[in-house]
């Protein structure tokens, strides 16, 4: 027996410790049994990369290493399913995928996974050494495939799941492209008006010597602020964005922000339905693959994309561990819609939770697609009203003083 030091990711963050075991693979198996994802395992006093074939990812400068994108992992899963189903041995399949990989970072990850497999480490433990590439849900599904001997089916389901996730992201980008372009155009127009248009009229307005209309005062004040303190405003905006990113990067900040986003009109309901679609499909996939319910919930909690809903799902697991039913645990969270709760209750009674949740995921997927297609149409009236108000203030601010000048000239 040898002593190994380990670093793993648990439900509440990273944990480190020491463990006696016959090999690094045995340590990884014990960590996985606790629901942890092993990150680094090494013999006591050895370098991180020498843990009996369990090698840590090689650090590369961020500007040199391209990111492994979701589409890379989706294609990797699809290709691995095809090769594995065709009877190609796993090591040979990984060697072929390593040679054909276009992304250098993915090529490096596949090489490290293959070396760990040659050292006697399981595939799931080897992939867990790269948490930035393979998330906990992916590792959990691979672990199920190893235990059930159905790795080819698991990789096919993972590829379909990731394809669905990519489709959802593309739909969101497509729906927000037009409103984002309009908002940027309006912001640019405001800057041009304040910097070039208003200053040309300011001297004439001040020479009138009379009280200016309120819209004109607003325009002149914003123009003076932009011209005299533009640099300070830009620095303040950059500082605010930086502080917001730092705050959202903290667990408490992300939790509060995601909870607030669910309450935003128009956007909140779509985010909720999209998160529930991800959860129900991933949960159904895990249950269908043979993952125990408590472990399945823990594995799919991160797939929602919303920290608040993730926290609620993790609370569900705690209630399940205390003996509560899945339905009562879901009701206690307060985030699931009545349709989801009804389908879960029926699924528990009939033993078809996975099939019914998969149907719920499909329904929500269609609902989200329709909502995203009509989102721009719902935002258009708001943008038109805002643009109309902007044009009205500009017109009144410029033409009211000229109108007053005309009246004065006529009287004299």
Tab-separated table of C-alpha atoms in Angstrom:
chain	number	residue	atom	x	y	z
A	1	UNK	CA	0.000	0.000	0.000
A	2	UNK	CA	1.237	3.467	-0.921
A	3	UNK	CA	0.142	6.903	0.156
A	4	UNK	CA	-1.306	9.232	-2.444
A	5	UNK	CA	-2.200	12.894	-2.161
A	6	UNK	CA	-5.234	13.949	-4.136
A	7	UNK	CA	-7.167	16.994	-5.223
A	8	UNK	CA	-10.805	16.471	-6.149
A	9	UNK	CA	-13.884	18.548	-6.877
A	10	UNK	CA	-16.824	17.895	-4.584
A	11	UNK	CA	-20.330	19.363	-4.398
A	12	UNK	CA	-19.064	22.345	-2.384
A	13	UNK	CA	-15.727	23.013	-4.088
A	14	UNK	CA	-12.253	21.500	-4.248
A	15	UNK	CA	-10.978	19.188	-1.512
A	16	UNK	CA	-7.506	17.817	-0.856
A	17	UNK	CA	-6.268	14.956	1.289
A	18	UNK	CA	-4.202	11.795	1.631
A	19	UNK	CA	-5.285	8.231	0.878
A	20	UNK	CA	-3.634	4.816	1.178
A	21	UNK	CA	-4.271	2.562	-1.807
A	22	UNK	CA	-2.627	0.058	-4.087
A	23	UNK	CA	-2.652	2.390	-7.086
A	24	UNK	CA	-3.764	5.774	-8.312
A	25	UNK	CA	-6.710	4.097	-10.050
A	26	UNK	CA	-7.911	2.714	-6.709
A	27	UNK	CA	-7.773	6.206	-5.190
A	28	UNK	CA	-9.759	7.567	-8.129
A	29	UNK	CA	-12.375	4.829	-7.687
A	30	UNK	CA	-12.802	5.660	-3.991
A	31	UNK	CA	-13.146	9.372	-4.729
A	32	UNK	CA	-15.735	8.670	-7.411
A	33	UNK	CA	-17.699	6.483	-4.987
A	34	UNK	CA	-18.024	9.540	-2.735
A	35	UNK	CA	-19.401	11.572	-5.640
A	36	UNK	CA	-16.162	13.544	-6.112
A	37	UNK	CA	-14.343	14.183	-9.379
A	38	UNK	CA	-10.578	13.474	-9.063
A	39	UNK	CA	-8.407	16.241	-10.495
A	40	UNK	CA	-4.848	15.369	-9.379
A	41	UNK	CA	-3.603	12.132	-7.804
A	42	UNK	CA	0.081	11.636	-7.068
A	43	UNK	CA	2.262	9.504	-4.780
A	44	UNK	CA	3.415	11.265	-1.641
A	45	UNK	CA	6.525	13.310	-2.429
A	46	UNK	CA	6.250	12.827	-6.208
A	47	UNK	CA	5.621	15.344	-8.944
A	48	UNK	CA	2.000	15.740	-10.045
A	49	UNK	CA	2.642	14.123	-13.396
A	50	UNK	CA	4.074	10.905	-11.987
A	51	UNK	CA	1.053	9.363	-10.351
A	52	UNK	CA	1.329	5.894	-11.898
A	53	UNK	CA	0.405	7.031	-15.342
A	54	UNK	CA	-2.116	9.591	-14.084
A	55	UNK	CA	-0.745	12.755	-15.603
A	56	UNK	CA	-2.013	16.256	-14.974
A	57	UNK	CA	-2.717	18.623	-17.811
A	58	UNK	CA	0.309	20.526	-19.004
A	59	UNK	CA	-0.057	24.234	-18.292
A	60	UNK	CA	0.100	26.385	-21.411
A	61	UNK	CA	-0.095	30.155	-21.710
A	62	UNK	CA	-3.695	31.238	-22.187
A	63	UNK	CA	-2.850	33.189	-25.322
A	64	UNK	CA	-1.203	30.141	-26.907
A	65	UNK	CA	-3.685	27.383	-26.065
A	66	UNK	CA	-6.958	27.496	-28.041
A	67	UNK	CA	-10.034	26.562	-26.056
A	68	UNK	CA	-11.721	23.221	-26.513
A	69	UNK	CA	-15.167	24.230	-27.740
A	70	UNK	CA	-18.409	22.295	-27.151
A	71	UNK	CA	-18.530	21.388	-30.840
A	72	UNK	CA	-15.098	19.746	-30.470
A	73	UNK	CA	-16.356	17.546	-27.620
A	74	UNK	CA	-19.584	16.787	-29.501
A	75	UNK	CA	-17.666	15.607	-32.581
A	76	UNK	CA	-15.225	13.689	-30.367
A	77	UNK	CA	-18.133	11.873	-28.683
A	78	UNK	CA	-19.829	11.127	-32.015
A	79	UNK	CA	-16.619	9.773	-33.554
A	80	UNK	CA	-15.770	7.726	-30.467
A	81	UNK	CA	-19.281	6.207	-30.541
A	82	UNK	CA	-18.851	5.240	-34.197
A	83	UNK	CA	-15.406	3.692	-33.694
A	84	UNK	CA	-16.400	1.899	-30.497
A	85	UNK	CA	-19.568	0.521	-32.105
A	86	UNK	CA	-17.521	-0.723	-35.075
A	87	UNK	CA	-15.432	-2.834	-32.699
A	88	UNK	CA	-12.289	-0.681	-32.693
A	89	UNK	CA	-10.422	-1.063	-29.352
A	90	UNK	CA	-10.612	2.025	-27.156
A	91	UNK	CA	-6.870	2.770	-27.136
A	92	UNK	CA	-6.682	2.418	-30.908
A	93	UNK	CA	-9.751	4.644	-31.319
A	94	UNK	CA	-8.237	7.348	-29.124
A	95	UNK	CA	-4.965	7.120	-31.015
A	96	UNK	CA	-6.798	7.673	-34.303
A	97	UNK	CA	-8.812	10.597	-32.905
A	98	UNK	CA	-5.612	12.123	-31.563
A	99	UNK	CA	-4.039	12.042	-35.013
A	100	UNK	CA	-7.082	13.571	-36.728
A	101	UNK	CA	-7.947	16.217	-34.100
A	102	UNK	CA	-7.713	19.742	-35.514
A	103	UNK	CA	-7.683	21.544	-32.149
A	104	UNK	CA	-4.199	21.369	-30.542
A	105	UNK	CA	-5.661	21.551	-27.026
A	106	UNK	CA	-8.040	18.668	-27.726
A	107	UNK	CA	-5.182	16.695	-29.283
A	108	UNK	CA	-3.186	17.194	-26.075
A	109	UNK	CA	-6.133	16.110	-23.896
A	110	UNK	CA	-6.717	12.947	-25.942
A	111	UNK	CA	-3.006	12.129	-25.701
A	112	UNK	CA	-3.081	12.474	-21.906
A	113	UNK	CA	-6.251	10.374	-21.614
A	114	UNK	CA	-4.709	7.635	-23.756
A	115	UNK	CA	-1.513	7.598	-21.680
A	116	UNK	CA	-3.515	7.291	-18.476
A	117	UNK	CA	-5.474	4.389	-19.959
A	118	UNK	CA	-2.212	2.666	-20.848
A	119	UNK	CA	-1.209	3.126	-17.198
A	120	UNK	CA	-4.246	1.162	-16.019
A	121	UNK	CA	-6.539	4.072	-15.155
A	122	UNK	CA	-10.203	3.926	-16.104
A	123	UNK	CA	-11.500	6.144	-18.901
A	124	UNK	CA	-13.753	8.181	-16.586
A	125	UNK	CA	-10.899	8.851	-14.159
A	126	UNK	CA	-8.611	9.828	-17.036
A	127	UNK	CA	-11.165	12.284	-18.389
A	128	UNK	CA	-11.770	13.661	-14.900
A	129	UNK	CA	-8.194	14.922	-14.937
A	130	UNK	CA	-9.388	17.557	-17.431
A	131	UNK	CA	-12.384	19.237	-15.737
A	132	UNK	CA	-12.282	22.235	-18.092
A	133	UNK	CA	-12.904	19.928	-21.043
A	134	UNK	CA	-15.123	17.191	-19.579
A	135	UNK	CA	-17.664	18.390	-17.002
A	136	UNK	CA	-19.025	16.337	-14.091
A	137	UNK	CA	-22.108	15.266	-16.071
A	138	UNK	CA	-19.952	13.950	-18.908
A	139	UNK	CA	-17.714	12.051	-16.474
A	140	UNK	CA	-20.716	10.590	-14.656
A	141	UNK	CA	-22.199	9.292	-17.912
A	142	UNK	CA	-18.889	7.740	-19.004
A	143	UNK	CA	-18.616	6.069	-15.597
A	144	UNK	CA	-22.081	4.572	-16.098
A	145	UNK	CA	-21.084	3.324	-19.542
A	146	UNK	CA	-18.019	1.615	-18.088
A	147	UNK	CA	-20.074	-0.088	-15.384
A	148	UNK	CA	-22.828	-1.232	-17.758
A	149	UNK	CA	-20.617	-2.070	-20.723
A	150	UNK	CA	-22.570	0.321	-22.966
A	151	UNK	CA	-19.984	2.976	-23.697
A	152	UNK	CA	-21.045	3.217	-27.344
A	153	UNK	CA	-24.651	4.074	-26.365
A	154	UNK	CA	-23.484	6.545	-23.730
A	155	UNK	CA	-21.269	8.417	-26.188
A	156	UNK	CA	-24.128	8.549	-28.706
A	157	UNK	CA	-26.444	10.022	-26.055
A	158	UNK	CA	-23.798	12.481	-24.919
A	159	UNK	CA	-23.291	13.659	-28.493
A	160	UNK	CA	-27.052	14.174	-28.922
A	161	UNK	CA	-27.249	16.013	-25.609
A	162	UNK	CA	-24.398	18.362	-26.522
A	163	UNK	CA	-25.937	18.959	-29.954
A	164	UNK	CA	-29.134	20.039	-28.196
A	165	UNK	CA	-27.158	22.385	-25.917
A	166	UNK	CA	-25.407	23.972	-28.894
A	167	UNK	CA	-28.721	24.445	-30.682
A	168	UNK	CA	-30.151	26.230	-27.638
A	169	UNK	CA	-27.184	28.620	-27.482
A	170	UNK	CA	-27.496	29.406	-31.200
A	171	UNK	CA	-31.188	30.144	-30.767
A	172	UNK	CA	-30.442	32.577	-27.930
A	173	UNK	CA	-27.771	34.365	-29.979
A	174	UNK	CA	-30.094	34.597	-32.960
A	175	UNK	CA	-32.920	36.052	-30.864
A	176	UNK	CA	-30.744	38.691	-29.199
A	177	UNK	CA	-28.777	39.760	-32.272
A	178	UNK	CA	-31.276	42.312	-33.583
A	179	UNK	CA	-32.064	43.998	-30.219
A	180	UNK	CA	-28.350	44.172	-29.420
A	181	UNK	CA	-27.614	45.826	-32.771
A	182	UNK	CA	-30.397	48.391	-32.249
A	183	UNK	CA	-29.203	49.237	-28.732
A	184	UNK	CA	-25.607	49.700	-29.918
A	185	UNK	CA	-26.803	51.895	-32.798
A	186	UNK	CA	-28.811	54.035	-30.370
A	187	UNK	CA	-25.831	54.377	-28.044
A	188	UNK	CA	-23.631	55.417	-30.962
A	189	UNK	CA	-26.214	57.967	-32.101
A	190	UNK	CA	-26.343	59.465	-28.608
A	191	UNK	CA	-22.571	59.877	-28.564
A	192	UNK	CA	-22.573	61.582	-31.993
A	193	UNK	CA	-25.394	63.909	-30.956
A	194	UNK	CA	-23.705	64.910	-27.700
A	195	UNK	CA	-20.249	65.379	-29.215
A	196	UNK	CA	-21.006	66.921	-32.642
A	197	UNK	CA	-24.607	68.118	-32.989
A	198	UNK	CA	-25.492	69.778	-29.681
A	199	UNK	CA	-22.217	71.782	-29.297
A	200	UNK	CA	-22.853	73.444	-32.679
A	201	UNK	CA	-26.163	74.816	-31.389
A	202	UNK	CA	-25.038	75.505	-27.807
A	203	UNK	CA	-23.405	78.854	-28.612
A	204	UNK	CA	-26.497	80.104	-30.407
A	205	UNK	CA	-28.783	79.022	-27.588
A	206	UNK	CA	-26.651	80.683	-24.912
A	207	UNK	CA	-26.591	83.947	-26.872
A	208	UNK	CA	-30.366	84.216	-26.597
A	209	UNK	CA	-30.076	85.300	-22.991
A	210	UNK	CA	-33.482	83.833	-22.147
A	211	UNK	CA	-34.590	80.784	-20.222
A	212	UNK	CA	-34.152	77.732	-22.398
A	213	UNK	CA	-36.750	74.946	-22.567
A	214	UNK	CA	-36.231	71.893	-20.357
A	215	UNK	CA	-35.404	69.530	-23.290
A	216	UNK	CA	-32.710	71.971	-24.459
A	217	UNK	CA	-31.216	72.159	-20.965
A	218	UNK	CA	-31.126	68.366	-20.813
A	219	UNK	CA	-29.335	68.144	-24.159
A	220	UNK	CA	-26.784	70.824	-23.221
A	221	UNK	CA	-26.130	69.251	-19.810
A	222	UNK	CA	-25.539	65.775	-21.274
A	223	UNK	CA	-23.345	67.282	-24.008
A	224	UNK	CA	-21.212	69.195	-21.474
A	225	UNK	CA	-20.907	66.074	-19.342
A	226	UNK	CA	-19.796	64.004	-22.337
A	227	UNK	CA	-17.273	66.585	-23.591
A	228	UNK	CA	-15.774	67.577	-20.246
A	229	UNK	CA	-15.908	64.268	-18.386
A	230	UNK	CA	-16.033	61.687	-21.183
A	231	UNK	CA	-12.806	60.017	-20.082
A	232	UNK	CA	-13.977	59.801	-16.488
A	233	UNK	CA	-17.297	58.327	-17.589
A	234	UNK	CA	-15.546	55.683	-19.699
A	235	UNK	CA	-13.221	54.780	-16.834
A	236	UNK	CA	-16.178	54.609	-14.446
A	237	UNK	CA	-18.081	52.373	-16.868
A	238	UNK	CA	-15.071	50.082	-17.304
A	239	UNK	CA	-14.605	49.909	-13.516
A	240	UNK	CA	-18.292	49.113	-13.042
A	241	UNK	CA	-18.132	46.314	-15.626
A	242	UNK	CA	-14.976	44.920	-14.010
A	243	UNK	CA	-16.509	44.992	-10.531
A	244	UNK	CA	-19.686	43.366	-11.850
A	245	UNK	CA	-17.682	40.562	-13.476
A	246	UNK	CA	-15.744	40.012	-10.257
A	247	UNK	CA	-18.939	39.933	-8.235
A	248	UNK	CA	-20.707	37.552	-10.621
A	249	UNK	CA	-17.610	35.347	-10.513
A	250	UNK	CA	-18.176	34.678	-6.802
A	251	UNK	CA	-20.600	31.872	-5.796
A	252	UNK	CA	-22.877	34.236	-3.857
A	253	UNK	CA	-22.832	36.854	-6.624
A	254	UNK	CA	-23.621	34.302	-9.321
A	255	UNK	CA	-26.452	32.914	-7.183
A	256	UNK	CA	-28.024	36.344	-6.666
A	257	UNK	CA	-27.575	37.382	-10.323
A	258	UNK	CA	-29.070	34.179	-11.746
A	259	UNK	CA	-31.987	34.389	-9.336
A	260	UNK	CA	-32.633	37.993	-10.399
A	261	UNK	CA	-32.405	37.082	-14.098
A	262	UNK	CA	-35.287	34.632	-13.665
A	263	UNK	CA	-37.487	37.579	-12.616
A	264	UNK	CA	-36.677	39.820	-15.587
A	265	UNK	CA	-39.777	40.329	-17.789
A	266	UNK	CA	-39.730	38.558	-21.172
A	267	UNK	CA	-36.278	37.056	-20.561
A	268	UNK	CA	-36.883	35.347	-17.190
A	269	UNK	CA	-39.566	32.866	-18.329
A	270	UNK	CA	-37.441	31.845	-21.319
A	271	UNK	CA	-34.375	31.273	-19.117
A	272	UNK	CA	-36.459	29.199	-16.694
A	273	UNK	CA	-37.899	27.009	-19.443
A	274	UNK	CA	-34.485	26.574	-21.069
A	275	UNK	CA	-32.931	25.532	-17.746
A	276	UNK	CA	-35.755	23.084	-17.057
A	277	UNK	CA	-35.398	21.666	-20.576
A	278	UNK	CA	-31.698	21.006	-19.973
A	279	UNK	CA	-32.360	19.462	-16.562
A	280	UNK	CA	-35.196	17.176	-17.641
A	281	UNK	CA	-33.348	15.885	-20.707
A	282	UNK	CA	-30.098	15.343	-18.820
A	283	UNK	CA	-31.889	13.739	-15.854
A	284	UNK	CA	-33.823	11.415	-18.175
A	285	UNK	CA	-30.601	10.512	-19.985
A	286	UNK	CA	-28.875	9.655	-16.695
A	287	UNK	CA	-31.764	7.543	-15.393
A	288	UNK	CA	-32.096	5.715	-18.718
A	289	UNK	CA	-28.387	4.903	-18.598
A	290	UNK	CA	-28.730	3.321	-15.153
A	291	UNK	CA	-27.400	6.085	-12.897
A	292	UNK	CA	-28.913	5.963	-9.372
A	293	UNK	CA	-31.366	8.800	-8.810
A	294	UNK	CA	-29.366	10.575	-6.081
A	295	UNK	CA	-26.163	10.487	-8.112
A	296	UNK	CA	-28.021	11.425	-11.299
A	297	UNK	CA	-29.396	14.600	-9.712
A	298	UNK	CA	-25.942	15.586	-8.481
A	299	UNK	CA	-24.457	14.948	-11.929
A	300	UNK	CA	-27.046	16.913	-13.914
A	301	UNK	CA	-27.402	19.843	-11.502
A	302	UNK	CA	-24.687	21.803	-13.311
A	303	UNK	CA	-26.318	21.371	-16.723
A	304	UNK	CA	-29.072	23.924	-15.992
A	305	UNK	CA	-26.793	26.893	-16.660
A	306	UNK	CA	-28.353	28.774	-13.727
A	307	UNK	CA	-26.700	28.783	-10.288
A	308	UNK	CA	-29.984	29.354	-8.449
A	309	UNK	CA	-31.745	26.417	-10.111
A	310	UNK	CA	-28.618	24.314	-9.567
A	311	UNK	CA	-28.769	25.071	-5.846
A	312	UNK	CA	-32.452	24.084	-5.770
A	313	UNK	CA	-31.698	20.785	-7.520
A	314	UNK	CA	-28.886	20.055	-5.062
A	315	UNK	CA	-31.383	20.635	-2.244
A	316	UNK	CA	-33.592	18.031	-3.942
A	317	UNK	CA	-30.813	15.488	-3.579
A	318	UNK	CA	-30.517	16.216	0.143
A	319	UNK	CA	-34.252	15.660	0.564
A	320	UNK	CA	-34.077	12.413	-1.398
A	321	UNK	CA	-31.280	11.217	0.862
A	322	UNK	CA	-33.595	11.876	3.826
A	323	UNK	CA	-36.235	9.587	2.340
A	324	UNK	CA	-38.572	12.045	0.621
A	325	UNK	CA	-40.116	11.255	-2.747
A	326	UNK	CA	-38.889	12.871	-5.930
A	327	UNK	CA	-42.193	14.722	-6.344
A	328	UNK	CA	-42.194	16.264	-2.858
A	329	UNK	CA	-38.511	17.190	-3.261
A	330	UNK	CA	-39.272	18.935	-6.552
A	331	UNK	CA	-42.271	20.783	-5.075
A	332	UNK	CA	-40.137	22.137	-2.224
A	333	UNK	CA	-37.768	23.930	-4.629
A	334	UNK	CA	-40.454	26.260	-6.003
A	335	UNK	CA	-38.824	26.461	-9.463
A	336	UNK	CA	-40.580	23.647	-11.313
A	337	UNK	CA	-43.714	24.385	-13.280
A	338	UNK	CA	-46.930	22.443	-12.587
A	339	UNK	CA	-46.475	20.431	-15.807
A	340	UNK	CA	-43.049	19.181	-14.707
A	341	UNK	CA	-44.335	18.320	-11.233
A	342	UNK	CA	-47.290	16.448	-12.685
A	343	UNK	CA	-45.082	14.449	-15.050
A	344	UNK	CA	-42.682	13.589	-12.217
A	345	UNK	CA	-45.573	12.398	-10.039
A	346	UNK	CA	-46.991	10.229	-12.824
A	347	UNK	CA	-43.518	8.901	-13.597
A	348	UNK	CA	-42.984	7.853	-9.985
A	349	UNK	CA	-46.300	6.012	-9.945
A	350	UNK	CA	-45.669	4.210	-13.227
A	351	UNK	CA	-41.894	3.770	-12.980
A	352	UNK	CA	-41.402	5.764	-16.183
A	353	UNK	CA	-39.736	8.900	-14.835
A	354	UNK	CA	-37.072	8.903	-17.546
A	355	UNK	CA	-39.535	8.649	-20.459
A	356	UNK	CA	-41.905	11.300	-19.097
A	357	UNK	CA	-39.074	13.700	-18.280
A	358	UNK	CA	-37.712	13.245	-21.782
A	359	UNK	CA	-41.114	14.224	-23.159
A	360	UNK	CA	-41.173	17.275	-20.867
A	361	UNK	CA	-37.741	18.237	-22.165
A	362	UNK	CA	-38.970	18.013	-25.759
A	363	UNK	CA	-42.047	20.140	-24.954
A	364	UNK	CA	-39.937	22.792	-23.258
A	365	UNK	CA	-37.474	22.683	-26.128
A	366	UNK	CA	-40.256	23.505	-28.607
A	367	UNK	CA	-41.665	26.154	-26.256
A	368	UNK	CA	-38.263	27.821	-25.882
A	369	UNK	CA	-37.704	27.779	-29.644
A	370	UNK	CA	-41.030	29.506	-30.234
A	371	UNK	CA	-40.369	32.039	-27.450
A	372	UNK	CA	-36.933	32.842	-28.853
A	373	UNK	CA	-38.313	33.301	-32.362
A	374	UNK	CA	-40.900	35.781	-31.069
A	375	UNK	CA	-38.591	37.484	-28.559
A	376	UNK	CA	-37.364	40.084	-31.027
A	377	UNK	CA	-40.981	40.835	-31.984
A	378	UNK	CA	-41.835	41.397	-28.318
A	379	UNK	CA	-38.828	43.661	-27.783
A	380	UNK	CA	-39.461	45.738	-30.922
A	381	UNK	CA	-42.319	47.837	-29.414
A	382	UNK	CA	-40.151	48.676	-26.391
A	383	UNK	CA	-37.267	49.731	-28.625
A	384	UNK	CA	-39.576	51.791	-30.842
A	385	UNK	CA	-41.019	53.645	-27.816
A	386	UNK	CA	-37.536	54.326	-26.465
A	387	UNK	CA	-36.267	55.546	-29.835
A	388	UNK	CA	-39.372	57.734	-30.242
A	389	UNK	CA	-38.772	59.321	-26.841
A	390	UNK	CA	-35.125	59.937	-27.760
A	391	UNK	CA	-36.040	61.577	-31.068
A	392	UNK	CA	-38.749	63.667	-29.356
A	393	UNK	CA	-36.305	65.041	-26.756
A	394	UNK	CA	-33.772	65.793	-29.487
A	395	UNK	CA	-36.331	67.540	-31.693
A	396	UNK	CA	-37.801	69.589	-28.863
A	397	UNK	CA	-34.369	70.482	-27.533
A	398	UNK	CA	-33.185	71.786	-30.898
A	399	UNK	CA	-36.312	73.319	-32.402
A	400	UNK	CA	-38.070	74.880	-29.378
A	401	UNK	CA	-35.406	77.605	-28.940
A	402	UNK	CA	-35.473	78.263	-32.692
A	403	UNK	CA	-39.261	78.479	-32.522
A	404	UNK	CA	-38.974	81.005	-29.691
A	405	UNK	CA	-36.419	82.993	-31.687
A	406	UNK	CA	-38.851	83.143	-34.609
A	407	UNK	CA	-41.658	84.433	-32.383
A	408	UNK	CA	-39.369	87.138	-30.961
A	409	UNK	CA	-38.274	88.218	-34.452
A	410	UNK	CA	-41.906	88.451	-35.635
A	411	UNK	CA	-42.916	90.598	-32.644
A	412	UNK	CA	-40.083	93.033	-33.284
